[in-house]
C-alpha cells in the first residue's frame, strides 16, 4: 500500500464474490512484502533522496518529459514525509589499510491520502507509516591510494502501521472484515541485508572525484496482526552506480566551502520493482556544502541544493538539505 494509490480498493470490492479467501490473503501478503522491501530502498539516502520542497522540473526548466516528472508523481512526493538519521562509528583498527565501521540509522516514512470511493460522498482517509532501525557492520579494505572495497552486513527492524477513517460510509458493511486484517492494523519485519561496495577516489587541488558501485541483497521475515499474521518474507536487491564531484570554493582554517554534484543510476528487483514502477531510475543532485569547524565529531558537512529523480513512480525534483556527504 505504501506509496501507491489505492492498491487495496480492487481487493475491497472483490470481497463479496471471493470464492476462496486464499486469494485475498496472498494479495495482502504480497502488498506487505512490497511495503517493507520498498522501505529498505527509500530509507537509504545513498540511493533515494527526499527533500523539503517538491517541484516539477518540466515547469521549472521549460521542458516536456514525463520521465522527469508528472502532476501525479509530484503530488505523490508531496504526500510523503521522510526522515533518515544515519551515524557511522569507526572502530579501532589493528591492521594497516583495513578498518571496521558500525553504522546506525533511524528512519521514518509516512504518507496521507484521501480515498475517493464516490463523487457524491466525502472521501475516506488513509494514513500509513513505517519506522525502522538499522544496524550495519562493515569492513573497509583500502586496496591502494585510490581504490577501496567495503563488505558489510546490515540488519533492519521495521514496524508498519496504517489507519483508515471511514467517512463515506460505503465500506461500513465490510468494516468487520477489513479492520485488523487489511486496514487499521500493523506488522513487523526483520530483514538482513548483505552488501558490497567498490569505490574509486581521486584527490585534486580543486577538490575530489569519487566513483562507486554497490550491490545489495535483502531478505526478511514478517509477523504481526495484519493478514492474520501472514506477513510474508520481503525480498529484493538493488545496484547503485554513482559519480560524485566535490569542487572546493573557499577554505578558511578548518572550514571548507564546496560545490557538490552527483549522478547515480539505481537498478532494483524483487519486491521493490512494482511499488517504484520501474526496474531502474536515475538521480542527479547539485548543491552547496559547508564543512563547519563546530561539532566536527558529529557533522562532516551540511548544505543545501536540489535533486531530480528520473524514471521512477516518485520522479520529480526536490529542494534538499544535505548532511554528511562523503
Short mmCIF file of N, CA and C in Angstrom, two decimals, residues 109-112 126-130 161-163:
data_model
loop_
_atom_site.label_atom_id
_atom_site.label_comp_id
_atom_site.label_asym_id
_atom_site.label_seq_id
_atom_site.Cartn_x
_atom_site.Cartn_y
_atom_site.Cartn_z
N UNK A 109 9.06 6.85 7.40
CA UNK A 109 8.36 7.24 6.17
C UNK A 109 6.86 7.23 6.44
N UNK A 110 6.16 8.25 5.97
CA UNK A 110 4.71 8.28 6.16
C UNK A 110 4.04 8.89 4.94
N UNK A 111 2.79 8.52 4.74
CA UNK A 111 2.00 9.08 3.64
C UNK A 111 0.55 9.17 4.08
N UNK A 112 -0.08 10.28 3.73
CA UNK A 112 -1.51 10.50 3.98
C UNK A 112 -2.20 10.73 2.65
N UNK A 126 -6.72 7.65 4.52
CA UNK A 126 -5.77 6.58 4.78
C UNK A 126 -4.42 7.16 5.16
N UNK A 127 -3.89 6.73 6.29
CA UNK A 127 -2.55 7.14 6.74
C UNK A 127 -1.71 5.89 6.95
N UNK A 128 -0.47 5.93 6.44
CA UNK A 128 0.44 4.80 6.59
C UNK A 128 1.80 5.31 7.03
N UNK A 129 2.52 4.51 7.80
CA UNK A 129 3.89 4.86 8.13
C UNK A 129 4.71 3.62 8.42
N UNK A 130 6.01 3.74 8.19
CA UNK A 130 6.98 2.70 8.53
C UNK A 130 8.10 3.35 9.32
N UNK A 161 2.38 0.48 10.10
CA UNK A 161 1.04 0.73 10.64
C UNK A 161 0.23 1.52 9.63
N UNK A 162 -1.07 1.18 9.49
CA UNK A 162 -1.96 2.03 8.71
C UNK A 162 -3.23 2.30 9.49
N UNK A 163 -3.79 3.48 9.27
CA UNK A 163 -5.03 3.91 9.92
C UNK A 163 -5.99 4.39 8.85
#
